[in-house]
XYZ file of C-alpha atoms in Angstrom:
231
model
C 6.171 -22.268 12.234
C 5.349 -20.093 9.240
C 6.015 -22.713 6.564
C 4.207 -26.053 6.326
C 3.428 -28.552 3.603
C -0.298 -28.372 4.430
C -2.502 -26.072 6.473
C -6.218 -25.722 7.216
C -8.183 -22.585 6.448
C -11.823 -21.591 6.841
C -13.909 -21.770 3.665
C -14.994 -18.134 3.888
C -11.321 -17.147 3.812
C -10.432 -19.360 0.854
C -10.578 -17.939 -2.667
C -10.165 -20.257 -5.693
C -7.713 -19.205 -8.343
C -9.015 -18.589 -11.865
C -8.772 -21.692 -14.072
C -5.348 -22.123 -15.570
C -3.923 -19.062 -13.846
C -0.976 -19.124 -11.511
C 1.880 -16.695 -11.590
C 3.899 -14.520 -9.278
C 1.577 -11.661 -10.170
C -1.598 -13.451 -9.037
C -0.090 -13.722 -5.546
C -0.493 -9.961 -5.294
C -4.280 -10.425 -5.218
C -4.227 -10.661 -1.430
C -2.528 -7.302 -0.740
C -4.399 -5.696 -3.624
C -7.688 -6.922 -2.141
C -6.940 -5.040 1.078
C -6.327 -1.881 -0.952
C -9.609 -2.323 -2.824
C -11.426 -2.676 0.517
C -9.878 0.609 1.698
C -10.658 2.327 -1.600
C -14.342 1.457 -1.252
C -14.463 3.718 1.810
C -13.143 6.765 -0.024
C -15.054 9.625 -1.674
C -15.042 10.312 -5.409
C -11.421 10.956 -6.390
C -11.821 12.273 -9.935
C -9.684 15.453 -10.163
C -8.484 14.893 -6.577
C -4.981 15.634 -5.331
C -3.670 12.686 -3.328
C -0.593 11.884 -1.261
C 0.609 8.404 -0.296
C 3.010 8.454 2.635
C 5.086 5.286 2.358
C 6.074 3.575 -0.891
C 6.550 0.001 0.180
C 4.551 -2.741 -1.565
C 1.239 -1.534 -0.116
C 1.840 2.148 -0.823
C 2.797 1.311 -4.403
C -0.424 -0.647 -4.903
C -2.341 2.292 -3.451
C -0.668 4.604 -5.994
C -1.991 2.542 -8.880
C -5.491 2.177 -7.421
C -5.807 5.928 -6.794
C -4.727 6.515 -10.387
C -7.378 4.037 -11.562
C -9.958 5.931 -9.494
C -9.263 9.156 -11.370
C -6.970 11.113 -9.045
C -5.384 14.139 -10.712
C -2.157 13.811 -8.752
C -0.726 10.813 -6.913
C 2.233 12.065 -4.894
C 4.333 9.241 -3.442
C 6.525 10.067 -0.444
C 9.291 7.772 0.821
C 12.834 8.081 2.128
C 14.146 5.167 0.001
C 15.014 6.225 -3.525
C 14.609 2.855 -5.250
C 11.008 2.705 -4.032
C 10.357 6.077 -5.635
C 11.663 4.787 -8.969
C 9.147 1.930 -8.785
C 6.424 4.428 -7.791
C 6.730 5.969 -11.240
C 5.916 2.577 -12.778
C 2.934 2.277 -10.416
C 1.470 5.538 -11.759
C 2.547 7.969 -9.064
C 2.533 11.320 -10.864
C 5.125 12.813 -8.501
C 7.683 11.339 -6.114
C 9.236 13.018 -3.070
C 12.006 11.968 -0.702
C 11.464 13.742 2.656
C 15.204 13.430 3.373
C 15.856 15.645 0.354
C 12.602 17.539 -0.221
C 10.361 19.702 1.944
C 7.360 17.494 1.256
C 4.791 19.943 2.676
C 6.122 22.802 0.549
C 6.290 20.584 -2.542
C 2.721 19.327 -2.075
C 1.592 22.951 -1.732
C 3.426 23.771 -4.962
C 2.021 20.780 -6.853
C -1.554 21.539 -5.746
C -1.419 25.335 -6.282
C -1.605 25.838 -2.539
C -4.737 23.743 -2.018
C -2.931 20.754 -0.437
C -4.141 17.170 -0.813
C -7.769 16.101 -0.809
C -6.634 12.691 0.445
C -3.527 11.617 2.341
C -2.875 7.904 2.879
C -0.619 6.672 5.684
C 0.829 3.434 4.294
C 3.758 2.874 6.668
C 2.375 1.632 9.979
C 4.144 -0.117 12.869
C 5.146 3.148 14.594
C 3.431 6.345 15.714
C 5.359 9.040 13.845
C 3.879 8.983 10.348
C 0.161 9.390 11.040
C 0.650 12.908 12.516
C 2.834 13.729 9.499
C -0.227 13.350 7.276
C -1.954 16.412 8.753
C 0.242 19.179 7.235
C -0.237 17.645 3.772
C -4.064 17.568 3.755
C -6.424 20.426 2.933
C -9.133 21.665 5.282
C -12.119 19.336 4.932
C -9.912 16.624 3.453
C -9.504 12.946 4.284
C -6.729 10.944 5.937
C -6.760 7.184 5.382
C -4.877 5.274 8.093
C -3.897 2.145 6.155
C -0.644 1.154 7.877
C -1.031 -1.416 10.646
C -0.687 0.083 14.161
C 1.482 -1.547 16.815
C 0.449 0.840 19.604
C -2.922 1.323 21.274
C -2.568 5.104 21.582
C -1.410 7.453 18.792
C -0.534 11.156 19.209
C -3.182 12.412 16.763
C -3.698 16.215 16.849
C -7.396 15.943 17.594
C -8.015 19.688 17.971
C -6.645 20.177 14.452
C -8.707 17.287 13.112
C -11.821 18.781 14.740
C -11.475 22.435 13.726
C -10.222 21.696 10.207
C -13.197 19.371 9.581
C -10.942 16.485 8.624
C -12.096 12.902 8.137
C -9.936 10.085 9.535
C -10.663 6.612 8.119
C -9.211 3.311 9.308
C -9.134 0.181 7.161
C -8.547 -3.464 8.006
C -10.042 -6.922 7.317
C -11.440 -6.796 3.758
C -14.528 -8.630 2.595
C -12.551 -11.534 1.226
C -15.196 -13.083 -1.022
C -15.804 -9.700 -2.637
C -12.490 -7.841 -2.689
C -9.996 -10.622 -3.426
C -11.800 -11.941 -6.530
C -11.987 -8.386 -7.872
C -8.258 -8.031 -7.259
C -7.707 -11.222 -9.288
C -9.859 -9.800 -12.076
C -7.877 -6.573 -12.177
C -4.591 -8.480 -12.413
C -5.651 -11.140 -14.936
C -7.453 -8.593 -17.119
C -4.468 -6.243 -17.140
C -6.269 -3.401 -15.399
C -3.406 -3.140 -12.917
C 0.213 -4.122 -13.529
C 1.721 -5.506 -10.334
C 4.881 -6.869 -11.972
C 7.103 -3.916 -10.886
C 6.566 -4.983 -7.267
C 8.147 -8.434 -7.709
C 11.847 -7.711 -7.658
C 13.461 -10.951 -6.409
C 12.774 -14.703 -6.411
C 14.159 -17.335 -4.022
C 13.960 -21.104 -3.573
C 12.533 -22.739 -0.443
C 15.892 -23.523 1.125
C 17.106 -22.339 4.509
C 19.836 -20.045 3.234
C 17.542 -18.678 0.494
C 14.649 -17.995 2.874
C 16.944 -16.273 5.351
C 18.404 -14.183 2.538
C 14.922 -13.160 1.385
C 13.898 -11.990 4.848
C 17.204 -10.195 5.427
C 16.954 -8.431 2.092
C 13.375 -7.320 2.746
C 14.006 -6.019 6.268
C 17.201 -4.192 5.277
C 15.682 -2.707 2.063
C 18.812 -3.782 0.165
C 19.421 -4.478 -3.520
C 16.380 -2.489 -4.658
C 13.974 -4.995 -3.096
C 10.229 -4.379 -3.089
C 8.592 -7.816 -2.916
C 10.615 -11.070 -2.825
C 8.895 -14.313 -3.825
C 9.801 -17.713 -2.333
C 9.108 -20.703 -4.579
C 8.173 -23.919 -2.749
C 8.488 -26.384 -5.609
């Protein structure tokens, strides 16, 4: 049900491609547009220390955008080593594996004890990682909940959020006619390089599609973002 030769979409959700431009990279305009929408909610990040918890495709895009916004440090945290190697290409200044590193202690070290001005949760689909953001953020800092929630209720330490004067921001549903065209501009003008995200390409054949999904869900073969070609 996910693949069809034709489909109907509302005009306000349809963005024309730039003339003469189509590539694997331009497909990243949609996820990048959601990151731009989230970034518009953030404070000035020049000289800021930032942490991005989760280095999948979205977390890696967030790394690059925070770097573009002037962050002093962009600390990517993920338990999968090949994602951390791509994080370096996406302008993460530091990369930590919580299975090998004490991420809270390392963030304290990298920020001279100040901790992060901004921590982004970019994992989603479970309740464990949002509370993990709190030890990494400074008093008065900001937590951006970017990962998509599957549960209605999350175990957020509200007393800590309250007495530490923290700001918790959610982000979903970008302004498509504003954020997606800007994402296209960034990609076509070379202001962001999304090519490190595209690690595999498949043909639109049953065995190929199944292989793409299996690879992505199992995090095998260094996969970040597989592309399926329909022609």
